CSV table of C-alpha atoms in Angstrom, one decimal:
chain,number,residue,atom,x,y,z
A,1,MET,CA,-18.9,-62.8,47.3
A,2,LYS,CA,-17.2,-64.7,50.1
A,3,GLU,CA,-20.0,-63.9,52.6
A,4,ASP,CA,-22.6,-65.5,50.4
A,5,ILE,CA,-21.0,-68.9,50.4
A,6,PRO,CA,-21.8,-71.0,53.5
A,7,MET,CA,-19.0,-72.7,55.4
A,8,TYR,CA,-19.8,-76.3,54.4
A,9,ILE,CA,-17.6,-77.8,57.0
A,10,ASP,CA,-19.9,-76.4,59.7
A,11,GLN,CA,-23.1,-77.6,58.1
A,12,PRO,CA,-24.6,-81.1,58.2
A,13,ILE,CA,-23.2,-83.7,55.8
A,14,ARG,CA,-26.8,-84.0,54.4
A,15,HIS,CA,-26.7,-80.4,53.4
A,16,PHE,CA,-23.4,-80.7,51.5
A,17,MET,CA,-24.8,-83.9,49.8
A,18,ASP,CA,-28.1,-82.2,48.8
A,19,LYS,CA,-26.3,-79.1,47.4
A,20,LEU,CA,-23.8,-81.3,45.6
A,21,ALA,CA,-26.5,-83.3,43.9
A,22,SER,CA,-28.4,-80.1,42.8
A,23,LYS,CA,-27.9,-78.1,39.7
A,24,SER,CA,-25.9,-75.6,41.6
A,25,PRO,CA,-22.4,-75.8,40.2
A,26,GLU,CA,-20.9,-75.5,43.6
A,27,PRO,CA,-19.8,-77.5,45.6
A,28,GLY,CA,-18.4,-79.5,42.7
A,29,GLY,CA,-15.6,-82.0,42.0
A,30,GLY,CA,-12.8,-79.7,43.4
A,31,SER,CA,-14.5,-79.4,46.8
A,32,VAL,CA,-15.3,-83.1,46.8
A,33,ALA,CA,-11.6,-83.9,46.0
A,34,ALA,CA,-10.6,-81.8,49.1
A,35,LEU,CA,-13.2,-83.5,51.3
A,36,THR,CA,-11.9,-86.9,50.1
A,37,GLY,CA,-8.4,-85.9,51.0
A,38,ALA,CA,-9.5,-84.6,54.4
A,39,LEU,CA,-11.2,-88.0,55.0
A,40,GLY,CA,-7.9,-89.7,54.1
A,41,ALA,CA,-6.0,-87.5,56.5
A,42,GLY,CA,-8.6,-88.2,59.2
A,43,LEU,CA,-8.2,-91.9,58.8
A,44,VAL,CA,-4.4,-91.6,59.2
A,45,SER,CA,-5.1,-89.6,62.4
A,46,MET,CA,-7.4,-92.3,63.5
A,47,VAL,CA,-4.7,-95.0,63.1
A,48,GLY,CA,-2.3,-92.6,64.9
A,49,SER,CA,-4.8,-92.0,67.7
A,50,LEU,CA,-5.3,-95.8,68.1
A,51,THR,CA,-1.5,-96.3,68.4
A,52,LEU,CA,-0.7,-93.4,70.7
A,53,GLY,CA,0.1,-94.4,74.3
A,54,LYS,CA,-0.3,-98.1,73.6
A,55,GLU,CA,2.3,-100.3,75.4
A,56,LYS,CA,2.6,-102.6,72.4
A,57,TYR,CA,3.7,-99.7,70.2
A,58,LYS,CA,6.0,-98.0,72.8
A,59,ASP,CA,9.0,-98.1,70.5
A,60,VAL,CA,7.3,-95.9,67.8
A,61,GLN,CA,5.7,-93.3,70.1
A,62,PRO,CA,7.8,-90.3,68.9
A,63,GLN,CA,7.1,-91.3,65.3
A,64,ILE,CA,3.4,-91.6,66.0
A,65,GLU,CA,3.3,-88.2,67.7
A,66,GLN,CA,4.9,-86.7,64.6
A,67,LEU,CA,2.6,-88.6,62.3
A,68,LEU,CA,-0.5,-87.3,64.1
A,69,LYS,CA,0.8,-83.8,64.1
A,70,GLU,CA,1.3,-83.9,60.3
A,71,SER,CA,-2.0,-85.7,59.5
A,72,GLU,CA,-4.0,-83.3,61.6
A,73,LYS,CA,-2.3,-80.3,59.9
A,74,LEU,CA,-3.1,-81.8,56.5
A,75,ARG,CA,-6.7,-82.6,57.5
A,76,SER,CA,-7.2,-79.0,58.6
A,77,GLU,CA,-5.7,-77.7,55.4
A,78,MET,CA,-7.8,-80.0,53.3
A,79,GLN,CA,-10.9,-78.9,55.2
A,80,ASP,CA,-10.1,-75.3,54.3
A,81,LEU,CA,-9.6,-76.3,50.7
A,82,ILE,CA,-13.2,-77.5,50.5
A,83,GLN,CA,-14.2,-73.9,50.9
A,84,LYS,CA,-11.4,-72.4,48.9
A,85,ASP,CA,-12.4,-74.3,45.8
A,86,THR,CA,-16.0,-73.1,46.1
A,87,GLU,CA,-14.8,-69.5,46.6
A,88,ALA,CA,-12.4,-69.7,43.6
A,89,TYR,CA,-15.3,-71.0,41.5
A,90,GLY,CA,-17.5,-68.2,42.7
A,91,ALA,CA,-14.9,-65.6,41.8
A,92,LEU,CA,-14.6,-67.1,38.3
A,93,SER,CA,-18.4,-67.1,37.8
A,94,GLY,CA,-18.4,-63.4,38.8
A,95,VAL,CA,-15.9,-62.7,36.0
A,96,TYR,CA,-18.1,-64.5,33.5
A,97,LYS,CA,-20.8,-62.0,34.3
A,98,MET,CA,-18.6,-59.0,33.5
A,99,PRO,CA,-19.7,-56.8,30.6
A,100,LYS,CA,-18.2,-57.4,27.2
A,101,ASN,CA,-19.8,-54.7,25.0
A,102,THR,CA,-16.8,-52.6,24.2
A,103,ASP,CA,-13.2,-53.6,23.3
A,104,GLU,CA,-12.1,-52.1,26.6
A,105,GLU,CA,-14.6,-54.1,28.5
A,106,LYS,CA,-13.6,-57.2,26.6
A,107,ALA,CA,-9.9,-56.7,27.4
A,108,ALA,CA,-10.6,-56.1,31.1
A,109,ARG,CA,-12.8,-59.2,31.2
A,110,THR,CA,-10.2,-61.4,29.5
A,111,ALA,CA,-7.4,-60.2,31.9
A,112,LYS,CA,-9.6,-60.8,34.9
A,113,MET,CA,-10.6,-64.1,33.6
A,114,GLN,CA,-7.0,-65.3,33.2
A,115,GLU,CA,-6.3,-64.2,36.7
A,116,ALA,CA,-9.4,-66.0,38.1
A,117,LEU,CA,-8.6,-69.1,36.1
A,118,LYS,CA,-5.1,-69.3,37.6
A,119,ILE,CA,-6.6,-69.0,41.1
A,120,ALA,CA,-9.2,-71.7,40.3
A,121,CYS,CA,-6.4,-73.9,39.0
A,122,GLN,CA,-4.2,-73.3,42.0
A,123,VAL,CA,-6.7,-74.7,44.4
A,124,PRO,CA,-7.0,-78.2,42.9
A,125,PHE,CA,-3.2,-78.1,42.3
A,126,GLU,CA,-2.6,-77.6,46.0
A,127,ILE,CA,-5.1,-80.3,46.8
A,128,GLY,CA,-3.1,-82.6,44.5
A,129,LEU,CA,0.2,-81.8,46.2
A,130,LYS,CA,-1.3,-82.4,49.6
A,131,SER,CA,-2.8,-85.7,48.6
A,132,LEU,CA,0.7,-86.9,48.0
A,133,GLU,CA,1.6,-85.9,51.5
A,134,ILE,CA,-1.4,-87.8,52.8
A,135,ALA,CA,-0.4,-90.9,50.8
A,136,LYS,CA,3.0,-90.8,52.4
A,137,LEU,CA,1.5,-90.6,55.9
A,138,ALA,CA,-0.8,-93.5,55.0
A,139,GLN,CA,2.3,-95.5,54.3
A,140,ARG,CA,3.8,-94.7,57.6
A,141,ALA,CA,0.5,-95.5,59.4
A,142,ALA,CA,0.4,-98.8,57.6
A,143,ASP,CA,4.0,-99.5,58.4
A,144,ILE,CA,4.2,-98.6,62.1
A,145,GLY,CA,0.6,-98.0,63.3
A,146,ASN,CA,-1.8,-100.2,65.3
A,147,ILE,CA,-2.1,-103.4,63.2
A,148,GLY,CA,-5.8,-103.6,64.2
A,149,ALA,CA,-6.4,-100.5,62.3
A,150,VAL,CA,-4.3,-101.3,59.2
A,151,SER,CA,-7.3,-101.5,56.9
A,152,ASP,CA,-8.0,-97.8,57.8
A,153,ALA,CA,-4.5,-96.9,56.7
A,154,GLY,CA,-5.4,-98.8,53.5
A,155,VAL,CA,-8.6,-96.8,53.0
A,156,ALA,CA,-6.6,-93.6,53.7
A,157,VAL,CA,-4.3,-94.3,50.7
A,158,LEU,CA,-7.2,-95.2,48.5
A,159,LEU,CA,-8.8,-91.8,49.3
A,160,ALA,CA,-5.5,-90.0,48.8
A,161,GLN,CA,-5.3,-91.5,45.3
A,162,ALA,CA,-9.0,-90.6,44.4
A,163,CYS,CA,-8.2,-87.1,45.7
A,164,ALA,CA,-5.1,-86.8,43.6
A,165,GLN,CA,-6.8,-88.0,40.4
A,166,SER,CA,-9.9,-85.8,41.1
A,167,ALA,CA,-7.6,-82.8,41.7
A,168,ALA,CA,-5.8,-83.5,38.4
A,169,LEU,CA,-9.1,-83.4,36.5
A,170,ASN,CA,-9.9,-80.1,38.0
A,171,VAL,CA,-6.4,-78.7,37.2
A,172,LYS,CA,-6.9,-79.9,33.6
A,173,ILE,CA,-10.2,-78.0,33.2
A,174,ASN,CA,-8.6,-74.7,34.1
A,175,VAL,CA,-5.3,-75.4,32.3
A,176,ASN,CA,-7.4,-75.8,29.1
A,177,SER,CA,-8.5,-72.2,29.3
A,178,ILE,CA,-5.3,-70.6,30.7
A,179,LYS,CA,-3.2,-68.9,28.0
A,180,ASP,CA,0.1,-68.9,29.9
A,181,GLU,CA,1.7,-71.9,28.3
A,182,ALA,CA,4.7,-71.9,30.7
A,183,TYR,CA,2.4,-72.0,33.7
A,184,ASN,CA,0.3,-74.7,32.1
A,185,LYS,CA,3.3,-76.9,31.3
A,186,ALA,CA,4.8,-76.5,34.7
A,187,THR,CA,1.6,-77.2,36.5
A,188,TRP,CA,0.5,-80.1,34.5
A,189,THR,CA,3.9,-81.8,34.5
A,190,ARG,CA,4.1,-81.5,38.3
A,191,MET,CA,0.5,-82.9,38.6
A,192,GLN,CA,1.5,-85.9,36.5
A,193,ASP,CA,4.5,-86.5,38.7
A,194,VAL,CA,2.2,-86.3,41.8
A,195,LEU,CA,-0.2,-88.9,40.2
A,196,LYS,CA,2.7,-91.2,39.5
A,197,GLN,CA,4.1,-91.0,43.1
A,198,VAL,CA,0.6,-91.4,44.6
A,199,ALA,CA,-0.1,-94.5,42.4
A,200,ALA,CA,3.2,-96.1,43.5
A,201,LEU,CA,2.4,-95.4,47.2
A,202,GLU,CA,-1.1,-96.8,46.8
A,203,LYS,CA,0.3,-100.0,45.4
A,204,THR,CA,2.8,-100.4,48.2
A,205,VAL,CA,0.4,-99.5,51.0
A,206,MET,CA,-2.3,-101.8,49.7
A,207,GLU,CA,0.2,-104.7,49.6
A,208,THR,CA,1.3,-103.9,53.2
A,209,THR,CA,-2.4,-103.7,54.3
A,210,TYR,CA,-3.5,-107.0,52.8
A,211,LYS,CA,-0.3,-108.7,54.0
A,212,LYS,CA,-0.8,-107.4,57.6
A,213,MET,CA,-4.5,-108.3,57.6
A,214,GLY,CA,-3.5,-111.9,56.8
B,1,MET,CA,-27.1,-99.5,71.4
B,2,LYS,CA,-28.6,-97.9,68.3
B,3,GLU,CA,-29.8,-94.9,70.3
B,4,ASP,CA,-26.3,-94.2,71.6
B,5,ILE,CA,-24.9,-93.6,68.1
B,6,PRO,CA,-25.5,-90.2,66.6
B,7,MET,CA,-26.9,-89.8,63.1
B,8,TYR,CA,-23.7,-88.6,61.4
B,9,ILE,CA,-25.5,-87.4,58.3
B,10,ASP,CA,-27.4,-84.8,60.3
B,11,GLN,CA,-24.3,-83.5,62.0
B,12,PRO,CA,-21.7,-81.0,60.8
B,13,ILE,CA,-19.0,-82.4,58.5
B,14,ARG,CA,-16.5,-81.1,61.0
B,15,HIS,CA,-18.0,-83.3,63.7
B,16,PHE,CA,-17.7,-86.4,61.5
B,17,MET,CA,-14.1,-85.5,60.7
B,18,ASP,CA,-13.1,-84.9,64.3
B,19,LYS,CA,-14.7,-88.1,65.5
B,20,LEU,CA,-13.0,-90.0,62.6
B,21,ALA,CA,-9.6,-88.7,63.5
B,22,SER,CA,-10.0,-89.6,67.2
B,23,LYS,CA,-9.2,-92.9,68.9
B,24,SER,CA,-12.9,-93.8,68.8
B,25,PRO,CA,-13.0,-96.8,66.4
B,26,GLU,CA,-16.2,-95.5,64.8
B,27,PRO,CA,-16.8,-94.0,62.4
B,28,GLY,CA,-14.1,-96.0,60.6
B,29,GLY,CA,-13.1,-97.1,57.1
B,30,GLY,CA,-16.5,-98.7,56.4
B,31,SER,CA,-18.5,-95.5,57.1
B,32,VAL,CA,-15.9,-93.5,55.1
B,33,ALA,CA,-16.3,-95.9,52.2
B,34,ALA,CA,-20.1,-95.3,52.3
B,35,LEU,CA,-19.6,-91.6,52.5
B,36,THR,CA,-17.2,-91.7,49.5
B,37,GLY,CA,-19.8,-93.7,47.5
B,38,ALA,CA,-22.5,-91.2,48.5
B,39,LEU,CA,-20.3,-88.3,47.2
B,40,GLY,CA,-19.9,-90.2,43.9
B,41,ALA,CA,-23.6,-90.7,43.6
B,42,GLY,CA,-24.1,-87.0,44.5
B,43,LEU,CA,-21.8,-86.0,41.7
B,44,VAL,CA,-23.7,-88.1,39.2
B,45,SER,CA,-26.8,-86.4,40.3
B,46,MET,CA,-25.1,-83.0,39.9
B,47,VAL,CA,-24.3,-83.9,36.2
B,48,GLY,CA,-27.9,-85.1,35.8
B,49,SER,CA,-29.3,-81.9,37.4
B,50,LEU,CA,-27.1,-79.7,35.1
B,51,THR,CA,-28.4,-81.6,32.0
B,52,LEU,CA,-32.1,-81.8,32.9
B,53,GLY,CA,-34.3,-79.4,31.0
B,54,LYS,CA,-31.4,-78.1,28.8
B,55,GLU,CA,-32.3,-77.5,25.2
B,56,LYS,CA,-28.9,-78.7,24.0
B,57,TYR,CA,-29.6,-82.1,25.6
B,58,LYS,CA,-33.3,-82.5,24.7
B,59,ASP,CA,-32.7,-85.8,23.0
B,60,VAL,CA,-31.5,-87.5,26.2
B,61,GLN,CA,-34.0,-86.1,28.6
B,62,PRO,CA,-35.8,-89.4,29.4
B,63,GLN,CA,-32.4,-91.1,30.0
B,64,ILE,CA,-31.3,-88.2,32.2
B,65,GLU,CA,-34.5,-88.4,34.3
B,66,GLN,CA,-33.9,-92.1,34.7
B,67,LEU,CA,-30.2,-91.5,35.6
B,68,LEU,CA,-31.1,-88.9,38.2
B,69,LYS,CA,-33.7,-91.2,39.7
B,70,GLU,CA,-31.2,-94.0,40.1
B,71,SER,CA,-28.3,-91.8,41.4
B,72,GLU,CA,-30.5,-90.2,44.0
B,73,LYS,CA,-31.7,-93.6,45.1
B,74,LEU,CA,-28.1,-94.9,45.4
B,75,ARG,CA,-27.1,-91.7,47.2
B,76,SER,CA,-29.8,-92.2,49.8
B,77,GLU,CA,-28.9,-95.8,50.3
B,78,MET,CA,-25.2,-95.0,50.6
B,79,GLN,CA,-26.0,-92.2,53.1
B,80,ASP,CA,-27.9,-94.9,55.2
B,81,LEU,CA,-24.9,-97.2,55.0
B,82,ILE,CA,-22.6,-94.6,56.7
B,83,GLN,CA,-24.7,-95.2,59.8
B,84,LYS,CA,-25.3,-99.0,59.3
B,85,ASP,CA,-21.6,-99.6,59.3
B,86,THR,CA,-21.2,-97.8,62.6
B,87,GLU,CA,-24.2,-99.8,64.1
B,88,ALA,CA,-22.8,-103.1,62.9
B,89,TYR,CA,-19.5,-102.2,64.4
B,90,GLY,CA,-21.2,-101.2,67.7
B,91,ALA,CA,-23.0,-104.5,67.8
B,92,LEU,CA,-19.8,-106.4,67.3
B,93,SER,CA,-18.1,-104.5,70.0
B,94,GLY,CA,-21.0,-105.4,72.3
B,95,VAL,CA,-20.4,-109.1,71.6
B,96,TYR,CA,-16.7,-108.7,72.4
B,97,LYS,CA,-17.7,-107.6,75.9
B,98,MET,CA,-19.8,-110.7,76.5
B,99,PRO,CA,-18.6,-112.9,79.4
B,100,LYS,CA,-16.4,-115.9,78.7
B,101,ASN,CA,-15.9,-117.5,82.1
B,102,THR,CA,-17.8,-120.8,81.6
B,103,ASP,CA,-17.9,-123.2,78.6
B,104,GLU,CA,-21.5,-122.3,78.1
B,105,GLU,CA,-20.7,-118.5,78.1
B,106,LYS,CA,-17.9,-119.1,75.7
B,107,ALA,CA,-20.1,-121.1,73.3
B,108,ALA,CA,-22.8,-118.4,73.5
B,109,ARG,CA,-20.3,-115.7,72.9
B,110,THR,CA,-18.7,-117.5,69.9
B,111,ALA,CA,-22.1,-118.1,68.3
B,112,LYS,CA,-23.2,-114.4,68.7
B,113,MET,CA,-19.8,-113.3,67.5
B,114,GLN,CA,-20.1,-115.3,64.2
B,115,GLU,CA,-23.6,-113.7,63.7
B,116,ALA,CA,-22.3,-110.2,64.4
B,117,LEU,CA,-19.3,-110.7,62.1
B,118,LYS,CA,-21.6,-111.7,59.2
B,119,ILE,CA,-23.7,-108.5,59.7
B,120,ALA,CA,-20.5,-106.4,60.0
B,121,CYS,CA,-19.3,-108.1,56.8
B,122,GLN,CA,-22.6,-107.6,55.0
B,123,VAL,CA,-22.5,-103.9,55.3
B,124,PRO,CA,-19.3,-103.2,53.4
B,125,PHE,CA,-20.3,-106.0,51.0
B,126,GLU,CA,-23.5,-104.0,50.1
B,127,ILE,CA,-21.4,-100.8,49.9
B,128,GLY,CA,-19.2,-102.6,47.4
B,129,LEU,CA,-22.1,-103.8,45.3
B,130,LYS,CA,-23.6,-100.3,45.2
B,131,SER,CA,-20.3,-98.8,44.2
B,132,LEU,CA,-20.5,-100.8,41.0
B,133,GLU,CA,-23.9,-99.3,40.3
B,134,ILE,CA,-22.5,-95.8,40.9
B,135,ALA,CA,-19.6,-96.5,38.5
B,136,LYS,CA,-22.1,-97.6,35.9
B,137,LEU,CA,-24.1,-94.4,36.4
B,138,ALA,CA,-20.9,-92.3,36.2
B,139,GLN,CA,-20.3,-93.8,32.8
B,140,ARG,CA,-23.8,-92.8,31.6
B,141,ALA,CA,-23.3,-89.3,33.0
B,142,ALA,CA,-19.9,-89.0,31.2
B,143,ASP,CA,-21.5,-90.4,27.9
B,144,ILE,CA,-24.7,-88.4,27.7
B,145,GLY,CA,-24.5,-85.7,30.4
B,146,ASN,CA,-23.7,-82.0,30.1
B,147,ILE,CA,-20.2,-81.8,28.7
B,148,GLY,CA,-19.4,-78.8,30.9
B,149,ALA,CA,-19.7,-81.1,33.9
B,150,VAL,CA,-17.9,-84.1,32.5
B,151,SER,CA,-15.0,-83.7,35.0
B,152,ASP,CA,-17.6,-84.3,37.7
B,153,ALA,CA,-18.6,-87.6,36.1
B,154,GLY,CA,-14.9,-88.4,36.1
B,155,VAL,CA,-14.6,-87.6,39.8
B,156,ALA,CA,-17.7,-89.7,40.4
B,157,VAL,CA,-16.1,-92.8,38.9
B,158,LEU,CA,-12.9,-92.2,40.9
B,159,LEU,CA,-14.9,-92.1,44.1
B,160,ALA,CA,-16.8,-95.2,43.1
B,161,GLN,CA,-13.5,-97.0,42.7
B,162,ALA,CA,-12.1,-95.8,46.0
B,163,CYS,CA,-15.4,-96.8,47.6
B,164,ALA,CA,-15.3,-100.3,46.1
B,165,GLN,CA,-11.7,-100.9,47.2
B,166,SER,CA,-12.3,-99.5,50.7
B,167,ALA,CA,-15.4,-101.7,51.0
B,168,ALA,CA,-13.3,-104.7,49.9
B,169,LEU,CA,-10.8,-104.1,52.7
B,170,ASN,CA,-13.6,-104.0,55.2
B,171,VAL,CA,-15.1,-107.2,53.8
B,172,LYS,CA,-11.7,-108.9,54.1
B,173,ILE,CA,-11.3,-108.0,57.8
B,174,ASN,CA,-14.5,-109.7,58.7
B,175,VAL,CA,-14.1,-112.7,56.3
B,176,ASN,CA,-10.8,-113.4,58.1
B,177,SER,CA,-12.7,-114.1,61.4
B,178,ILE,CA,-15.8,-115.8,59.9
B,179,LYS,CA,-15.8,-119.6,60.1
B,180,ASP,CA,-18.4,-120.2,57.4
B,181,GLU,CA,-16.0,-121.0,54.6
B,182,ALA,CA,-18.8,-121.2,52.0
B,183,TYR,CA,-20.0,-117.8,52.9
B,184,ASN,CA,-16.5,-116.4,52.9
B,185,LYS,CA,-15.7,-117.8,49.5
B,186,ALA,CA,-18.9,-116.6,47.9
B,187,THR,CA,-18.6,-113.1,49.4
B,188,TRP,CA,-14.9,-112.6,48.6
B,189,THR,CA,-15.3,-114.0,45.0
B,190,ARG,CA,-18.2,-111.6,44.3
B,191,MET,CA,-16.2,-108.7,45.8
B,192,GLN,CA,-13.2,-109.5,43.6
B,193,ASP,CA,-15.6,-109.5,40.6
B,194,VAL,CA,-17.0,-106.1,41.6
B,195,LEU,CA,-13.5,-104.7,41.9
B,196,LYS,CA,-12.6,-105.9,38.4
B,197,GLN,CA,-15.8,-104.4,36.9
B,198,VAL,CA,-15.3,-101.1,38.7
B,199,ALA,CA,-11.7,-100.9,37.6
B,200,ALA,CA,-12.7,-101.4,34.0
B,201,LEU,CA,-15.4,-98.7,34.3
B,202,GLU,CA,-12.9,-96.3,35.9
B,203,LYS,CA,-10.5,-96.8,33.0
B,204,THR,CA,-13.3,-96.2,30.3
B,205,VAL,CA,-14.9,-93.2,32.1
B,206,MET,CA,-11.5,-91.5,32.6
B,207,GLU,CA,-10.7,-91.9,29.0
B,208,THR,CA,-14.1,-90.4,28.0
B,209,THR,CA,-13.6,-87.6,30.5
B,210,TYR,CA,-10.2,-86.5,29.4
B,211,LYS,CA,-11.2,-86.9,25.7
B,212,LYS,CA,-14.3,-84.7,26.2
B,213,MET,CA,-12.4,-82.1,28.2
B,214,GLY,CA,-10.1,-81.7,25.2
């Protein structure tokens, strides 16, 4: 299955867009959430890159190096998650096609389905957790980064928030079909906590951004 | 200048990401806002495409055709704006390099600068206006589209909102340097109105989405 799905990251943006707009169910909202998060991390890296080695910001160089290291790691992970969401969806679609003629087949299909649903849920859950990390980095970028790029730190936190909320929607879809109530409760509670933290960071970073822009 | 800037839409996503994260000031927050809007429009198209021709949704087929027509138009326009923002930024950078040794040179540079700033402001302003149209389409997609793709309509409105707010930040940067107060007031007032409308749509569409997901 994995071999059939193209690596979107290595294809033209136009191709991703056209496929997204088509009736093909993938790429869908989960992949778009990851791409949005990757764009947010990329903007944090941009603010970092525009601060690195600048005399005016010499006092924060070690922090900027650390920021860049973290934002580039998150960007890479988010870029991978674009594909992982598509793969998890592909695996789930495969299970939907399993035979269900006999009780045995039905039981096997149900078990596999629950397994595939948890994987499909885990991907947007991870995207959500990482969006919180990106929002935290956006705050640091707005606080100590090149003031000339502060609006980019602002856009980064807005994307982190859209990413978190989009990830939550995709967690919710799967949770609705998963029968493991303890898993559902733990996952959804954590997701809600992430949304709350990201929303608070968004508010703070936007205030900083508008204030610094003057 | 235009010839020097690559068409990002035709290049791999990875290339856009790497360039974004670099110290090159373009692509920046404005291009990312347009890309985010294009992703939102693409998700509306996806919901439309997954509803088109479906027996279960036969009563809304004319509306779905119209929705798809509008979302694909907006997607195309947003995709163009990714590039336009980069070009406007490039033009502005060119003006910054103009000589300012004599009073005459200074006056010529200032005049050109004000012109270039208005163009650089107009691009995110257009992105903001279009994000409102995308949010409206997301609402229609959530209301009448395939219920199995309702979370994608939800993600679409989240992206429209991130796009609107990101566009506003980029309008604000330019407005801060433009000396035409009447232009600034008209532009910023309209932008604030767009943000208010998009925020209201986001609230409504998210309620619909979570309700329909169950």
